[in-house]
Amino acid sequence: MRRHRNVKIVATLGPASSDYDTIRALFEAGADVFRLNMSHGDHDDIRSRHNIIRDIERDTGRPMCILADLQGPKLRCGVFDGDSAEIEEGQPFRFDLDETPGDATRVQLPHKEIFEALAPGATLLVNDGKLKLRVDECGGDFAQCTVVTGGTISNRKGVNVPDVVLPLAALSEKDRNDLEFVCGLGVDWLALSFVQRAADVEEARELARGRAAILSKIEKPAAVEAFDEILEASDGIMVARGDLGVELPVQAVPPIQKRLTRKCRAAAKPVIVATQMLESMIDSPMPTRAEVSDVATAIYEGADAIMLSAESAAGSYPIQAVKTMNDVAEQVEDDKIYREIIEASRSSHLSTTADGIVAAAREIAETTDIKAICCFSHSGSTALKISRERPRVPIIALTPIVETSRRMVLSWGCHSVMTQTVERFKFAVVSAVRAAKAAGFAVPEDHVVVMAGIPFNQPGSTNILRVAPCDERLIFGAEVD
């Protein structure tokens, strides 16, 4: 099944999308990548959804990408006598380590690491930023605050600390267990929460041991500050706008989204724009106009993927949400302005032979009547470099390695195809044109660009390009071997 768009759609699975028929309907409506949220559902639930996706992959013959999203450490306050309390602007309020139920003057904050990192003047946000407190005095076991924005504070509400880098690892004990579990299942990507520094990514990579690619979620101000180092350490990025909008002024999020998206493209690493994209479709069969514009903006910026969260996991209209996102993507990419923006934001990256081959492939495809760019990729790096170019023609990424094929599904424009191992370039060309014709990208009268590396089956060896006819008789009659 070919898509008539380049941006990919990530659909989160959950209670509303856990059976074979619904998940297959999500795929047919346009979902390319399925997200398993480790914050919700036990291992049996996750295993069941993973197995269903692989069943659909087998039944449809299309590689499918699975993203497991690790929860990360959760910072929460303690409980209250009566389950909640009212705090008012200007009043004092204290967080401490005392397990006694809280009241309108204090509550437990069972995270000693927070107290060790705080300094006077720091901000504490509670319940997704609805409550705001300023730290006046602090020590190793307390923080005496003044309420800046008041309201109801209740049991175990989340606490955000936007002003400091917390001495907390991105992986909790639960995350470590979950990571080992999903890598054992065979997921393709790991989304890492609570990233603050490149070392957080490196720790996850050591634990994954190459079994899954690492995607860093940018959801904290510290991650924005250290983004260049985090990007270099990561295989991909998720711009998690929900948490960013809690810890940063909401008006700061759009320019951050745009800046991070462009940096990811320049690095040839996929980027997902996530959170609240079609939020109203949790309860409504129709999105708001503002939500449609938000989705369109991410596509115009050149994001590799756009993501649905609760809309597809727990909403009343999961399939309609995916279809809406698919329809918006097709409409945007058909707009002349879209190509103008994408091409205006292209930058030159000619530092290797592979870079030069990729740039030449895109130039040839856009100046002649070429129907697709076909590449053989062992590790997926060549496909990522072609994707960075954002060519006007489809990208057919061929590989004999199933894990590579699945991971490439996340990248802009990549149509992943499993192929047999080839030892001669002529047979690589034949495989490429057969894939192009089978997927409906070309007919025998057409031509495609084929890229590969000689010797074959060695990562990073892309060094040959050919404009090939899709008529196999002409291929076997040519001189190139």
XYZ file of C-alpha atoms in Angstrom:
481
model
C 0.000 0.000 0.000
C 1.586 3.269 -1.103
C 0.827 6.600 0.521
C 0.069 9.693 -1.522
C 2.047 11.886 0.860
C 5.533 12.049 2.320
C 4.999 13.017 5.968
C 4.336 10.028 8.214
C 1.524 9.575 10.747
C 2.162 8.127 14.220
C -0.913 6.686 15.961
C -0.849 5.843 19.670
C -2.605 2.612 20.624
C -4.719 2.240 23.743
C -8.139 1.138 25.014
C -9.872 2.521 21.902
C -7.479 0.765 19.524
C -6.378 -2.607 20.851
C -7.954 -5.200 18.565
C -6.888 -6.447 15.139
C -9.744 -4.872 13.182
C -9.277 -1.397 14.676
C -5.490 -1.366 14.329
C -5.730 -2.570 10.737
C -8.345 0.112 10.047
C -5.932 2.712 11.486
C -3.228 1.475 9.113
C -5.580 1.568 6.134
C -6.724 5.079 7.110
C -3.108 6.276 7.038
C -1.187 5.302 10.186
C 2.441 4.461 9.364
C 3.930 4.115 12.853
C 2.246 2.689 15.956
C 3.173 4.086 19.368
C 2.983 1.894 22.465
C 2.765 4.162 25.514
C 4.500 2.480 28.452
C 2.753 4.876 30.869
C -0.528 3.045 30.230
C -1.116 -0.687 30.105
C 0.833 -3.567 31.584
C 3.264 -5.805 29.736
C 0.506 -8.201 28.682
C -1.362 -5.319 27.007
C 1.788 -4.111 25.270
C 2.670 -7.623 24.090
C -0.835 -8.141 22.703
C -0.757 -4.890 20.695
C 2.752 -5.601 19.443
C 1.732 -9.052 18.240
C -1.344 -7.679 16.463
C 0.791 -5.124 14.589
C 3.165 -7.858 13.465
C 0.180 -9.966 12.364
C -1.078 -7.064 10.248
C 2.419 -6.572 8.872
C 2.446 -10.205 7.748
C -1.079 -10.053 6.326
C -0.510 -6.837 4.346
C 3.079 -7.507 3.304
C 4.110 -3.987 4.396
C 6.884 -3.264 6.925
C 5.384 -1.613 10.018
C 7.187 0.564 12.514
C 6.582 0.279 16.277
C 7.623 3.020 18.701
C 7.714 2.209 22.435
C 7.456 5.380 24.524
C 9.109 5.022 27.947
C 7.418 6.825 30.833
C 10.426 8.472 32.475
C 10.536 9.554 36.141
C 7.291 11.054 37.380
C 7.528 13.857 39.928
C 4.399 14.090 42.045
C 3.369 15.665 45.327
C 1.978 13.591 48.209
C -1.589 13.258 49.453
C -3.873 15.655 51.310
C -6.134 15.320 54.287
C -9.486 15.346 52.486
C -7.780 14.654 49.120
C -7.275 18.328 48.219
C -6.704 21.861 49.497
C -7.176 25.428 48.270
C -4.145 27.677 48.060
C -4.363 31.387 47.289
C -2.096 33.869 45.553
C 0.400 35.456 47.927
C 0.129 32.872 50.706
C 3.097 30.805 51.923
C 3.197 27.099 51.088
C 5.790 24.499 51.988
C 6.952 21.298 50.275
C 8.845 18.816 52.452
C 9.632 15.123 52.953
C 7.114 14.595 55.777
C 4.659 11.810 54.828
C 1.871 13.334 56.955
C -1.137 14.203 54.737
C -0.974 17.799 53.539
C -3.267 20.800 54.003
C -3.501 24.377 52.765
C -0.057 25.182 54.206
C 2.142 22.209 53.168
C 2.407 18.845 51.457
C 4.981 16.126 50.951
C 7.218 16.217 47.865
C 8.855 12.764 47.982
C 11.782 13.651 45.724
C 14.899 14.610 47.679
C 16.687 15.273 44.398
C 14.429 18.274 43.747
C 15.321 19.916 47.055
C 19.028 19.353 46.384
C 18.780 21.166 43.042
C 16.526 24.085 44.006
C 17.671 27.612 44.694
C 15.740 30.672 45.904
C 13.826 32.237 43.036
C 13.183 28.924 41.277
C 9.673 28.083 40.083
C 7.581 25.027 40.927
C 4.598 24.185 38.713
C 1.836 21.824 39.838
C -0.899 20.070 37.843
C 0.363 20.875 34.324
C 1.250 24.421 35.303
C -2.173 25.387 36.605
C -0.569 26.238 39.961
C 2.649 28.232 40.184
C 4.844 28.745 43.243
C 8.088 30.700 43.758
C 10.795 29.254 46.016
C 11.797 31.721 48.764
C 13.959 29.473 50.928
C 15.080 25.878 50.540
C 17.241 23.170 52.025
C 17.964 19.491 51.658
C 14.480 18.504 52.818
C 12.157 21.453 52.215
C 11.174 24.338 49.954
C 9.358 27.306 51.450
C 7.379 28.989 48.687
C 5.000 31.823 47.883
C 1.938 30.998 45.785
C 2.041 32.970 42.528
C -1.008 31.348 40.902
C -3.459 29.665 43.252
C -6.222 27.107 42.975
C -6.993 23.563 44.031
C -4.057 21.268 44.764
C -4.921 17.601 45.152
C -3.442 14.153 45.675
C -0.359 13.123 43.664
C -0.487 15.921 41.114
C 2.517 16.271 38.857
C 5.248 18.751 39.737
C 7.459 20.459 37.142
C 10.718 22.253 37.892
C 11.511 24.285 34.763
C 14.382 26.413 36.070
C 16.957 23.787 36.998
C 18.596 20.663 35.636
C 17.521 17.940 38.051
C 20.028 15.303 39.204
C 17.693 12.559 37.980
C 18.391 9.888 35.390
C 16.017 9.814 32.424
C 15.442 6.100 33.081
C 13.670 4.980 36.236
C 13.737 1.372 37.394
C 10.375 0.890 35.666
C 11.834 2.327 32.452
C 14.765 -0.074 32.588
C 12.417 -3.020 32.963
C 10.161 -1.710 30.206
C 13.125 -1.100 27.902
C 14.344 -4.667 28.251
C 10.814 -5.996 27.761
C 10.037 -4.083 24.553
C 13.490 -4.692 23.083
C 12.826 -8.376 23.670
C 9.544 -8.039 21.811
C 11.283 -6.414 18.859
C 10.113 -2.783 18.763
C 11.879 -0.530 16.271
C 12.217 2.762 18.156
C 12.490 3.719 21.835
C 11.171 7.163 22.802
C 13.081 8.435 25.813
C 11.274 10.781 28.234
C 12.766 13.347 30.649
C 15.902 13.861 28.555
C 18.026 16.687 29.963
C 21.486 15.910 28.580
C 23.226 13.754 25.969
C 24.359 11.344 28.705
C 20.702 10.332 29.195
C 20.563 9.184 25.572
C 23.873 7.356 25.800
C 22.660 5.427 28.839
C 19.569 4.242 26.962
C 21.671 3.284 23.947
C 23.915 1.103 26.092
C 20.885 -0.704 27.504
C 19.253 -1.129 24.084
C 22.433 -2.695 22.627
C 21.406 -1.937 19.058
C 18.039 -3.663 19.309
C 16.108 -0.414 18.775
C 16.860 3.113 17.590
C 16.768 5.891 20.213
C 14.384 8.828 19.823
C 14.756 11.649 22.362
C 11.680 13.533 23.525
C 12.363 17.244 23.902
C 10.046 18.276 26.702
C 12.226 20.224 29.154
C 14.005 23.599 28.892
C 17.306 21.870 29.714
C 16.869 19.669 26.639
C 16.288 22.715 24.451
C 19.475 24.289 25.809
C 21.500 21.113 25.207
C 19.729 20.202 21.968
C 22.744 20.052 19.668
C 24.477 17.498 21.888
C 21.255 15.523 22.386
C 20.596 15.465 18.631
C 24.094 14.171 17.929
C 23.606 11.348 20.468
C 20.104 10.424 19.207
C 18.752 8.604 16.156
C 15.622 10.775 16.079
C 13.737 13.483 17.973
C 10.205 14.086 19.222
C 9.128 17.670 19.883
C 6.837 17.013 22.866
C 4.987 20.296 22.874
C 2.677 19.528 25.795
C 5.349 19.408 28.470
C 7.364 22.128 26.752
C 4.317 24.377 26.980
C 4.086 23.739 30.722
C 7.716 24.481 31.545
C 8.190 27.307 29.042
C 5.954 30.245 28.080
C 3.495 28.914 25.518
C 4.559 31.553 22.998
C 8.103 30.115 23.070
C 7.011 26.689 21.786
C 6.287 27.473 18.071
C 9.734 28.948 17.318
C 11.378 26.081 19.227
C 9.362 23.600 17.142
C 10.484 25.244 13.924
C 14.132 25.522 14.979
C 14.378 21.915 16.177
C 12.644 20.585 13.063
C 15.166 22.288 10.785
C 18.127 21.083 12.843
C 16.882 17.501 12.665
C 16.500 17.707 8.915
C 20.009 19.123 8.536
C 21.324 16.195 10.588
C 19.339 13.676 8.488
C 17.520 12.419 11.567
C 13.725 11.994 11.702
C 11.661 14.378 13.832
C 8.121 13.855 15.144
C 5.907 16.802 16.093
C 3.593 15.651 18.875
C 0.888 16.538 21.391
C -2.625 17.988 21.070
C -2.595 18.026 17.278
C -6.254 17.026 16.944
C -7.187 17.143 20.626
C -10.869 17.954 20.054
C -11.277 14.698 18.098
C -11.072 12.762 21.357
C -14.764 13.612 21.701
C -15.736 15.073 18.321
C -15.756 13.555 14.823
C -14.523 16.896 13.451
C -11.382 18.845 14.389
C -11.261 22.573 14.968
C -9.915 24.795 12.202
C -7.061 25.815 14.484
C -6.040 22.171 14.944
C -6.018 21.578 11.199
C -3.801 24.637 10.797
C -1.488 23.319 13.512
C -1.092 19.986 11.701
C -0.534 21.807 8.422
C 2.133 24.029 9.968
C 4.183 21.016 11.085
C 3.951 19.577 7.554
C 4.938 22.864 5.916
C 7.955 22.971 8.249
C 9.118 19.625 6.882
C 8.542 17.383 9.901
C 9.105 13.703 9.198
C 6.049 12.674 11.202
C 3.038 14.055 13.036
C 1.543 12.228 15.992
C -1.825 11.402 17.510
C -1.933 10.617 21.239
C -5.232 10.265 23.091
C -7.091 10.912 19.827
C -6.280 7.395 18.611
C -5.572 5.712 21.971
C -8.632 6.625 24.015
C -10.865 8.817 21.859
C -14.256 8.065 20.395
C -13.102 8.565 16.784
C -9.615 7.036 16.366
C -9.997 6.062 12.705
C -11.538 9.412 11.763
C -8.634 11.182 13.497
C -6.071 9.291 11.407
C -8.055 9.887 8.220
C -8.320 13.600 9.011
C -4.561 13.825 9.511
C -3.989 11.916 6.265
C -6.355 14.203 4.327
C -4.680 17.340 5.698
C -1.246 15.966 4.769
C -2.263 15.157 1.198
C -3.848 18.592 0.741
C -0.838 20.459 2.128
C 1.704 18.510 0.090
C -0.300 19.194 -3.069
C 0.094 22.930 -2.468
C 2.667 24.751 -4.602
C 3.689 26.807 -1.570
C 4.629 23.582 0.248
C 7.312 22.742 -2.337
C 8.576 26.317 -2.278
C 8.995 26.242 1.503
C 10.591 22.790 1.557
C 13.089 23.643 -1.171
C 13.905 27.075 0.249
C 14.873 25.419 3.552
C 17.178 22.876 1.897
C 20.855 23.272 2.752
C 23.961 21.712 1.229
C 25.643 18.777 2.989
C 28.389 17.537 0.666
C 31.059 16.010 2.870
C 31.118 12.374 1.683
C 30.776 10.394 -1.521
C 27.318 9.277 -0.382
C 26.272 12.918 0.117
C 27.324 13.729 -3.432
C 25.537 10.697 -4.882
C 22.357 11.586 -2.981
C 22.422 15.223 -4.090
C 22.993 14.135 -7.697
C 20.098 11.671 -7.493
C 17.746 14.399 -6.343
C 18.948 16.813 -9.052
C 18.509 14.198 -11.790
C 15.072 13.215 -10.515
C 13.892 16.814 -10.491
C 15.266 17.819 -13.893
C 14.240 14.748 -15.892
C 11.185 12.525 -16.032
C 12.179 10.198 -13.192
C 9.404 8.441 -11.250
C 11.276 7.438 -8.076
C 14.636 7.384 -6.324
C 15.508 3.827 -5.289
C 18.287 3.118 -2.824
C 19.745 -0.014 -1.304
C 20.579 0.600 2.327
C 22.114 -1.746 4.871
C 21.894 0.529 7.909
C 19.327 3.020 6.578
C 21.778 5.950 6.460
C 21.520 6.437 2.681
C 17.728 6.528 2.856
C 17.960 9.128 5.631
C 20.231 11.298 3.478
C 17.814 11.106 0.554
C 14.947 11.939 2.912
C 16.875 15.017 4.084
C 16.889 16.263 0.481
C 13.049 16.156 0.443
C 12.947 15.246 -3.296
C 9.848 15.786 -5.432
C 9.661 12.101 -6.349
C 9.018 9.114 -4.045
C 11.872 7.406 -2.194
C 11.921 3.602 -2.373
C 14.214 2.282 0.350
C 15.230 -1.328 -0.257
C 16.998 -3.510 2.285
C 17.353 -7.218 3.091
C 17.324 -6.394 6.828
C 13.833 -6.358 8.339
C 14.825 -4.166 11.297
C 16.224 -1.502 8.951
C 13.130 -1.671 6.775
C 10.842 -1.063 9.734
C 12.875 1.806 11.165
C 12.972 3.624 7.810
C 9.159 3.781 7.792
C 9.391 6.752 10.188
C 11.402 8.901 7.760
C 9.843 11.450 5.409
C 8.997 10.055 1.998
C 10.494 6.599 2.537
C 8.550 3.675 1.087
C 10.266 0.686 2.713
C 10.617 -2.535 0.739
C 12.128 -5.836 1.851
C 14.364 -7.377 -0.807
C 16.711 -10.291 -1.231
C 20.434 -9.870 -0.669
C 22.061 -8.969 -3.983
C 25.695 -9.348 -5.044
C 25.654 -7.629 -8.460
C 24.479 -4.140 -9.347
C 22.402 -5.342 -12.282
C 20.285 -7.465 -9.953
C 19.947 -4.508 -7.588
C 18.540 -2.468 -10.481
C 16.090 -5.244 -11.333
C 14.925 -5.421 -7.714
C 14.477 -1.657 -7.620
C 12.394 -1.383 -10.792
C 10.248 -4.340 -9.756
C 9.556 -2.651 -6.422
C 8.704 0.625 -8.168
C 6.253 -1.099 -10.509
C 4.716 -3.304 -7.808
C 3.960 -0.279 -5.595
C 2.441 1.694 -8.469
C 5.199 4.305 -8.694
C 6.195 3.409 -12.257
C 5.255 1.447 -15.385
C 7.622 -0.287 -17.873
C 7.943 2.852 -20.011
C 9.285 4.898 -17.059
C 12.732 5.408 -15.565
C 13.970 5.454 -11.962
C 17.212 6.450 -10.274
C 18.965 3.561 -8.508
C 21.698 4.013 -5.885
C 23.775 1.330 -4.217
C 27.203 0.648 -2.796
C 29.864 -1.638 -4.157
C 30.915 -3.901 -2.553
C 27.346 -4.779 -1.562
C 26.017 -5.316 1.965
C 28.509 -2.987 3.651
C 27.111 0.016 5.578
C 28.198 3.431 4.322
C 29.454 2.275 0.905
C 27.016 4.143 -1.394
C 29.102 5.006 -4.445
C 27.140 4.264 -7.622
C 24.100 5.820 -9.304
C 22.230 4.769 -12.435
C 19.209 6.052 -14.321
C 17.487 2.772 -15.104
C 14.612 1.865 -17.411
C 11.722 0.030 -15.822
C 11.599 -2.347 -18.794
C 13.675 -5.297 -17.591
C 14.620 -6.282 -21.138
C 16.526 -3.022 -21.468
C 18.265 -3.590 -18.147
C 19.623 -6.992 -19.143
C 20.611 -5.609 -22.531
C 22.707 -2.824 -21.040
C 26.425 -2.972 -20.451
C 26.454 -2.030 -16.771
C 26.856 -5.149 -14.643
